[in-house]
Short mmCIF file of C-alpha atoms in Angstrom, two decimals:
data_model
loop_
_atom_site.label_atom_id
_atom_site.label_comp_id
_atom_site.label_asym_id
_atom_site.label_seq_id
_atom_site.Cartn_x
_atom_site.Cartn_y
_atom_site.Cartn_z
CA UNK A 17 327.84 33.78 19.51
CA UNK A 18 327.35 30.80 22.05
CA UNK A 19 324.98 28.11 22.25
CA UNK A 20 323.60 24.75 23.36
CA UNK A 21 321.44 25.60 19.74
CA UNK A 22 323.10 26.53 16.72
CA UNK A 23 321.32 29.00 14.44
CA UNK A 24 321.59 26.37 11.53
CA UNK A 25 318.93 23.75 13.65
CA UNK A 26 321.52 20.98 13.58
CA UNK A 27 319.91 19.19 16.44
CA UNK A 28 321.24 21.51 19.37
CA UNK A 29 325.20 21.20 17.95
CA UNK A 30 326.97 23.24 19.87
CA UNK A 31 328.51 26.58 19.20
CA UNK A 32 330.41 28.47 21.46
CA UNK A 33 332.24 30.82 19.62
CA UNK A 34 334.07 32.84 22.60
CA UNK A 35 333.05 35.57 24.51
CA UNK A 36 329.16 35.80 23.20
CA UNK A 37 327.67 37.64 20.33
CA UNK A 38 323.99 38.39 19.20
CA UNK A 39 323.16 36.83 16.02
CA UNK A 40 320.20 34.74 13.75
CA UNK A 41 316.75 36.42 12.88
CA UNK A 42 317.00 39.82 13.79
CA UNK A 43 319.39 38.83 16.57
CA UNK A 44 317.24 36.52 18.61
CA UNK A 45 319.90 34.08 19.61
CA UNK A 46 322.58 35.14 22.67
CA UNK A 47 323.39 37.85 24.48
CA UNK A 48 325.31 41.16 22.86
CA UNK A 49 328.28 40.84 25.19
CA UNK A 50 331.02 41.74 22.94
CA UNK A 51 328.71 44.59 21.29
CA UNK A 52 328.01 46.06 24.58
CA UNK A 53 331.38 46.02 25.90
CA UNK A 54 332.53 47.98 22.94
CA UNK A 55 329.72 50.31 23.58
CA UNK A 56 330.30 50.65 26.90
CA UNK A 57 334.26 51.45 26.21
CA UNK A 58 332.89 54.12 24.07
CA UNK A 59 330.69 55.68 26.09
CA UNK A 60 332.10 56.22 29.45
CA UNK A 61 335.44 57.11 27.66
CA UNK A 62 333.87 59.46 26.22
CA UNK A 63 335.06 58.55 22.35
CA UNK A 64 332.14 60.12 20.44
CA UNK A 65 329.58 57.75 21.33
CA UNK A 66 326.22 59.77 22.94
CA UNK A 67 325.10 58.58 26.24
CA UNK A 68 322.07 56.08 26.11
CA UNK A 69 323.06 54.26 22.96
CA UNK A 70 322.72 50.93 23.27
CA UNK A 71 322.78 48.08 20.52
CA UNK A 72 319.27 48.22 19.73
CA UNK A 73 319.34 52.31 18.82
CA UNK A 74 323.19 52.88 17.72
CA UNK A 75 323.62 54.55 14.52
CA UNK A 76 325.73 53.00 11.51
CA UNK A 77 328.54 55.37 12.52
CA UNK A 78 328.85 53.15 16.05
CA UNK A 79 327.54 50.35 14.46
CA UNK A 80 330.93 50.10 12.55
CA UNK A 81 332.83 49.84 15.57
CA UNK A 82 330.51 47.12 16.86
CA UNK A 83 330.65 45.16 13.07
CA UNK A 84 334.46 45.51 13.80
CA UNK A 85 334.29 43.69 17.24
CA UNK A 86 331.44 41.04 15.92
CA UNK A 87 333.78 40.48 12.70
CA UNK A 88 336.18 38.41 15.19
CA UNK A 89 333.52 35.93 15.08
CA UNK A 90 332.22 36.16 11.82
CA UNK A 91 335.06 36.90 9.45
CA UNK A 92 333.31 35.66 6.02
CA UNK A 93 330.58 38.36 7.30
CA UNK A 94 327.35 36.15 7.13
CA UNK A 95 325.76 37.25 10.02
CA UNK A 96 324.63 40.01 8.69
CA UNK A 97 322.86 41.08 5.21
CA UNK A 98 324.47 43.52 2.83
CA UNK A 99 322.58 46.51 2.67
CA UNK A 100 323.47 49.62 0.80
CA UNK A 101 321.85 51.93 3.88
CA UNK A 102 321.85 49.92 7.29
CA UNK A 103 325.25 47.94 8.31
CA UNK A 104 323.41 45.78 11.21
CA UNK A 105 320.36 43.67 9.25
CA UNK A 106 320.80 40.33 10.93
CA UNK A 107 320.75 37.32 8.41
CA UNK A 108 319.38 34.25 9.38
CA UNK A 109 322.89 33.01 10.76
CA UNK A 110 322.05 29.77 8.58
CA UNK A 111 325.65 30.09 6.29
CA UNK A 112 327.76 31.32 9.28
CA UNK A 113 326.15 28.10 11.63
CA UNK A 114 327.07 25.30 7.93
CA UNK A 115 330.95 27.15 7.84
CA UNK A 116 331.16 26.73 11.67
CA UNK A 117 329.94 22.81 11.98
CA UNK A 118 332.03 22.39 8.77
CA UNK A 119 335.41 24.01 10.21
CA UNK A 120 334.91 21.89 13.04
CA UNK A 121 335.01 18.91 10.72
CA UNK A 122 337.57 19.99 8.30
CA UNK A 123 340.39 20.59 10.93
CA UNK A 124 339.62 17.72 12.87
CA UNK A 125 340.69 16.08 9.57
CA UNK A 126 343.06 18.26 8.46
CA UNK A 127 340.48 18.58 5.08
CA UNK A 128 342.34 20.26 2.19
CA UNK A 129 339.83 22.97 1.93
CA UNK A 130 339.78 24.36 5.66
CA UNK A 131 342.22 26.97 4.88
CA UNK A 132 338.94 28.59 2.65
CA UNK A 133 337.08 28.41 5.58
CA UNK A 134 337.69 31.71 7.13
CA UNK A 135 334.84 31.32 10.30
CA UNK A 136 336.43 27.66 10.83
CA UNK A 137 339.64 29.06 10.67
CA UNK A 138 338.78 31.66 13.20
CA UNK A 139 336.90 29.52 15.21
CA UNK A 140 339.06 26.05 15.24
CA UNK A 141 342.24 26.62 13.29
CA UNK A 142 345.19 29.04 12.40
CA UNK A 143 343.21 32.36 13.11
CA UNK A 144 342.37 31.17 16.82
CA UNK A 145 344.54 34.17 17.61
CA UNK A 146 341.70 36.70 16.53
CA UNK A 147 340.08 35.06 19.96
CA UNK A 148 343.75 35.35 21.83
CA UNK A 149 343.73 31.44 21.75
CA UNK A 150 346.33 29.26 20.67
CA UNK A 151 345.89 27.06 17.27
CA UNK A 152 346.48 24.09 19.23
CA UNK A 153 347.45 22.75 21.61
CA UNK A 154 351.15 22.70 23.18
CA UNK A 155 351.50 25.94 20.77
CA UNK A 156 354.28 28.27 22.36
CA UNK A 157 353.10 30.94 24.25
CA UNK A 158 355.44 33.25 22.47
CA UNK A 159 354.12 32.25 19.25
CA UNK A 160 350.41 32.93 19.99
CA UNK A 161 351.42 36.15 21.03
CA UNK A 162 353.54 37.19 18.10
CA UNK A 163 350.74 36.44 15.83
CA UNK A 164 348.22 38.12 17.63
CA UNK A 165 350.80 41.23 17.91
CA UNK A 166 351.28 41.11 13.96
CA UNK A 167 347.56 41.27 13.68
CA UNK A 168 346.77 44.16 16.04
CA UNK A 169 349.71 45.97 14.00
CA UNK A 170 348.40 46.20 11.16
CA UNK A 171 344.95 46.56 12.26
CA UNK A 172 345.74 50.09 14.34
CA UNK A 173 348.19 50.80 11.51
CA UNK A 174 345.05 50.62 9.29
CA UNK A 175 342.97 52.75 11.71
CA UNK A 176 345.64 55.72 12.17
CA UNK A 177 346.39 55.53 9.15
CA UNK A 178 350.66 54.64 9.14
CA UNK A 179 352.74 54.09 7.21
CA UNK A 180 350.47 54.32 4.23
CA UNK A 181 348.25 51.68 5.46
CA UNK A 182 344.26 52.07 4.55
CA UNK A 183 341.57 50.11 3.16
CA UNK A 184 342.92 49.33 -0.65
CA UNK A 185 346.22 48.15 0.88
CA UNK A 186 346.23 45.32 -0.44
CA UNK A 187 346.90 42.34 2.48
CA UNK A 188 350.04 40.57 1.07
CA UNK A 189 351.35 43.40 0.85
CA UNK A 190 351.39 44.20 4.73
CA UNK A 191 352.26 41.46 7.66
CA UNK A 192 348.83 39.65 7.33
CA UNK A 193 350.38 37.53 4.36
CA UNK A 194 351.70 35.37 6.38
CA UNK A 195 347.85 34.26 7.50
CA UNK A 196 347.15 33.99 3.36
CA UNK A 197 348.65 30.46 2.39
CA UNK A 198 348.27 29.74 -1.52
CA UNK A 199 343.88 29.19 -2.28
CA UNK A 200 342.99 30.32 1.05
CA UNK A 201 340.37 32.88 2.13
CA UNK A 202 340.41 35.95 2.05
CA UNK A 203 343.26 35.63 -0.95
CA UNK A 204 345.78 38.20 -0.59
CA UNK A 205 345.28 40.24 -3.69
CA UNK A 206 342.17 41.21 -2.22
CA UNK A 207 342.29 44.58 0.00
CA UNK A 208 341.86 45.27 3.32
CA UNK A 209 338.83 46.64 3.09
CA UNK A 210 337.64 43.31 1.15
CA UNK A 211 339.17 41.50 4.18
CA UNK A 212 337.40 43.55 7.24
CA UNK A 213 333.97 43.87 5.33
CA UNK A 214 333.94 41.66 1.93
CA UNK A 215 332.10 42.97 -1.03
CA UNK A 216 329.85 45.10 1.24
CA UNK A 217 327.74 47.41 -0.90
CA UNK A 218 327.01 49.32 2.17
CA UNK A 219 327.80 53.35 1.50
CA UNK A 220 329.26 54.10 4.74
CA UNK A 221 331.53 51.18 5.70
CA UNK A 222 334.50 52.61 7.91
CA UNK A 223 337.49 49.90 8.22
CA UNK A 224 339.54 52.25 10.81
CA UNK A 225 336.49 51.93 12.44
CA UNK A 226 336.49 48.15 12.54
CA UNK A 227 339.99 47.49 12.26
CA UNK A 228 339.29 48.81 16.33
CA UNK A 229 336.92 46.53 16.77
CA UNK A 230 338.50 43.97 15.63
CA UNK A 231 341.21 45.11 18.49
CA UNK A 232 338.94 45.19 21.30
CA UNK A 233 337.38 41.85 20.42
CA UNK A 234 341.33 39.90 21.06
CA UNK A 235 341.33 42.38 24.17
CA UNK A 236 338.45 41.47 25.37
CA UNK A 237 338.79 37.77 24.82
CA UNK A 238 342.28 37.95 26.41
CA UNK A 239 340.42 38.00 30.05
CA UNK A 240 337.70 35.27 28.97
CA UNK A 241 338.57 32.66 31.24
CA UNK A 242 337.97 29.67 28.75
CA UNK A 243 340.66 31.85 26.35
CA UNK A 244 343.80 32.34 28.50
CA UNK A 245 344.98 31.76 31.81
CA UNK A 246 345.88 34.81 33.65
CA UNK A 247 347.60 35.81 36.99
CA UNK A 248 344.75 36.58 39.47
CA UNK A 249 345.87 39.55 41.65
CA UNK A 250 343.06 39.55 44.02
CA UNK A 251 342.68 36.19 45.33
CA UNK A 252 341.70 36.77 48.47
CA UNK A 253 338.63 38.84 47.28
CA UNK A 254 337.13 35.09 45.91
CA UNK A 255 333.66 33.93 47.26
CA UNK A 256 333.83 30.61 45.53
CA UNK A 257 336.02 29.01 42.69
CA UNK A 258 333.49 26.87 41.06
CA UNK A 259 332.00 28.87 39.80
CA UNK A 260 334.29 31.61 39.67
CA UNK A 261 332.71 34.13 42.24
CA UNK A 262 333.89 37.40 43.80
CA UNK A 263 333.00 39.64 47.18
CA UNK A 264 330.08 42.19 46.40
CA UNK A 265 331.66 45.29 46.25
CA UNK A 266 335.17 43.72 44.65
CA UNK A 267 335.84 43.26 40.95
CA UNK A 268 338.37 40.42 40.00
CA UNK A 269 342.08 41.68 38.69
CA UNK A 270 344.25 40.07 36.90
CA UNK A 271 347.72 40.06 35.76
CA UNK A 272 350.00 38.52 33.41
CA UNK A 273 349.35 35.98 30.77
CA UNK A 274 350.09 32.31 32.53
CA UNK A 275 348.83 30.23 29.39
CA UNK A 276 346.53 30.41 25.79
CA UNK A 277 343.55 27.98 25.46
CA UNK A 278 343.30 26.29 22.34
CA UNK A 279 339.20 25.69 21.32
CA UNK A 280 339.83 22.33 20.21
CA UNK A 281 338.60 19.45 22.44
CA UNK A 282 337.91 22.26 25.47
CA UNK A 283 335.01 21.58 27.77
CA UNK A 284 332.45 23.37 25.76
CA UNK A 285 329.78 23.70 28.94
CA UNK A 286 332.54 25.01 31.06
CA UNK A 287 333.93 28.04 28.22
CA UNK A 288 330.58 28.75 27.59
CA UNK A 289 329.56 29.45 30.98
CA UNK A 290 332.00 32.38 31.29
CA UNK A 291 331.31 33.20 28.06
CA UNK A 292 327.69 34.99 28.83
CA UNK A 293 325.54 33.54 26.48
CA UNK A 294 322.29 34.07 28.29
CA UNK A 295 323.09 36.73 30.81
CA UNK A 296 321.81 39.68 30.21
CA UNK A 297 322.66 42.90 31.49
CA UNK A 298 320.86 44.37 34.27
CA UNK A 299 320.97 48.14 32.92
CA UNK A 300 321.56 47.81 29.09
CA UNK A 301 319.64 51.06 28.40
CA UNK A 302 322.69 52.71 30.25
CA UNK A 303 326.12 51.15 29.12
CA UNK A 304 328.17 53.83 30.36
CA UNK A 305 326.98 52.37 33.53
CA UNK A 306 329.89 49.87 34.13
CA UNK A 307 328.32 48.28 37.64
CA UNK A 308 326.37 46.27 35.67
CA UNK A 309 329.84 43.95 34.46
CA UNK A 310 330.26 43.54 38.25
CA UNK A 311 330.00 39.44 38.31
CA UNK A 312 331.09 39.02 34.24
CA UNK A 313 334.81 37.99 34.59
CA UNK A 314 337.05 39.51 33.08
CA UNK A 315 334.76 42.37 31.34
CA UNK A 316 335.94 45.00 33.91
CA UNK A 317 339.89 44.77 33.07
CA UNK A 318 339.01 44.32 29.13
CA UNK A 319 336.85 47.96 29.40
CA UNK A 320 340.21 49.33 31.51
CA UNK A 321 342.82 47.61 28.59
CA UNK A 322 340.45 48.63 25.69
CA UNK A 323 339.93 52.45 26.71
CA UNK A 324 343.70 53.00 27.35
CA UNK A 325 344.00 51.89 23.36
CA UNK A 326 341.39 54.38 23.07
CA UNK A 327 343.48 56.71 24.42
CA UNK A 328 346.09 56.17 22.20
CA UNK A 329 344.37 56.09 19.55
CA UNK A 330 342.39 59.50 20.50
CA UNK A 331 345.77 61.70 20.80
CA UNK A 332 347.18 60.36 17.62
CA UNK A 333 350.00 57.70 19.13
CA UNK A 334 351.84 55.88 16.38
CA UNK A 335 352.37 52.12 16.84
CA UNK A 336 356.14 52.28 17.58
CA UNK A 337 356.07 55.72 20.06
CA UNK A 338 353.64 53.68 22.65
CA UNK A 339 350.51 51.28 21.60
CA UNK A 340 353.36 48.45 20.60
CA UNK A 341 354.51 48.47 24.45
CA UNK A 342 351.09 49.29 25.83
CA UNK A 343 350.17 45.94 24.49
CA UNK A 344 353.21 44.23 24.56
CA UNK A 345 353.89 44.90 27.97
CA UNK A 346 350.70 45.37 29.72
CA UNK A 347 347.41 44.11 27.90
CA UNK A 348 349.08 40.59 26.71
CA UNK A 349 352.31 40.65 28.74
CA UNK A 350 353.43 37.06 29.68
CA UNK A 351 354.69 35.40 33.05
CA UNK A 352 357.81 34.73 34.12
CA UNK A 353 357.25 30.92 33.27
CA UNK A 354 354.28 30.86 30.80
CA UNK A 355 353.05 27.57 29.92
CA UNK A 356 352.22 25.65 26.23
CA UNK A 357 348.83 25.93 24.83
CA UNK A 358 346.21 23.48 26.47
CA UNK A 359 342.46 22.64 25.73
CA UNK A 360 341.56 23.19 29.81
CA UNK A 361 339.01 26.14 31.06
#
């Protein structure tokens, strides 16, 4: 979700929570961007997801998918209401707006209690690698990336189902332990299924499903300007760098990984404008329509990154026989000379 506004009415704080998501009273606030690029991955890959389904009309089956990508954002699950038959009733955002402000707060001051925080975590603190962001600044490049990598390891573990991995694992007992410190949250008794959707009573929650997601959300925030710093490959198909324009008819390309942003003291105007808050899509009724992203940076090459981990995924690929080095080495491969976390956009 980002905003001038937050959904809890605390006098236009703001909240920019990466690459935008819908959310508040039956998702009035922000634009779906992360919801309809996982849609739009699905459909013209053609993974299982009928033409012409858009956020509004998906069924719980996508929805799970798109629960996966929003959970990124809202790892305590409080945008939405539990609901033993629908997976997507929007809550009034009012919890998930106090935990933000209050993460904000509580690593700023290094509070005791931020560590059972999970959305200021996420947001401000250790788990800024769920948004391929460092957790602060002058972080080493090879450490942001090593965390993220443990994460989407156990995450497409989880969704093929290796090396016994599934949704009562419980999480200490997998690579995420390291991300459960003594009295934090999610504890690391609980499962996995308990971490990806918490004590959902919904019948038909699927955490392969949104373990996925939950990989195309660091994907697609990995070519979010205000998240990393990448190689651009096309630099002389620029129309302007402020803002960051392109040639009709050209898409921008980029390469490898120069530098991670860290959320902390960033220009909030400035990540939120390439963030899409308010821009809507011209053709939403048609996802698999991917024209429409001409103009959003970055949302062309995180479709391209995301559907060959579809691909993968699709023809049964275990994690060490080819998704490791797809990622490794192409989705969040570093330069030669990568750079220290900084707070710039």
């Amino acid at each position: 979700m980002s905003a001038s506004e937050s959904v809890d009415g605390t006098n236009g704080a703001e909240i920019t929570p990466m690459m935008s998501i819908r959310g508040g009273p039956a998702g009035l606030f922000h634009q779906p961007i992360h919801e309809s690029l996982t849609l739009a991955i699905l459909i013209s890959g053609n993974f299982g997801v009928a033409h012409g389904t858009t956020v509004d009309n998906a069924t719980n089956e996508d929805w799970e998918y798109i629960r996966g990508a929003v959970w990124n954002d809202d790892p305590a699950c409080l945008l939405f209401d539990d609901d033993e038959v629908h997976n997507h009733v929007y809550s009034t955002g009012l919890k998930w707006g106090y935990f933000y402000n209050a993460g904000a707060i509580e690593w700023k001051n290094l509070s005791s209690s931020r560590f059972r925080n999970p959305t200021g975590r996420s947001h401000y603190g250790d788990l800024q690698f769920l948004h391929c962001m460092a957790s602060q600044s002058g972080e080493l490049p090879v450490e942001t990336k090593r965390k993220l990598m443990v994460w989407l390891e156990v995450m497409y573990k989880l969704a093929n189902r290796e090396d016994g991995i599934n949704g009562d694992t419980e999480i200490g007992s997998t690579k995420l332990s390291e991300f459960c410190p003594v009295l934090s949250l999610p504890p690391s008794f609980k499962p996995l299924r308990f971490l990806l959707a918490n004590e959902s009573s919904f019948e038909g929650t699927n955490v392969g499903r949104r373990a996925l997601g939950s990989m195309f959300h660091i994907i697609q925030d990995s070519y979010a300007i205000g998240h990393t710093k990448r190689t651009l490959l096309n630099s002389q198909d620029k129309e302007s760098d402020d803002s960051l324009k392109f040639k009709p008819g050209t898409v921008d390309q980029w390469g490898a990984i120069e530098n991670f942003h860290t959320y902390s003291g960033q220009n909030e105007a400035a990540h939120s404008h390439y963030d899409y808050s308010n821009n809507p899509l011209s053709n939403s009724g048609n996802l698999g329509n991917l024209a429409q992203f001409d103009g959003f940076i970055g949302c062309h090459m995180a479709i391209e990154k995301c559907k060959g981990l579809m691909t993968l995924k699709q023809s049964g690929t275990k994690w060490n026989n080819g998704v490791k080095d797809y990622l490794d080495r192409d989705v969040f491969a570093l330069s030669s000379r990568p750079t220290p976390a900084n707070n710039q956009v």
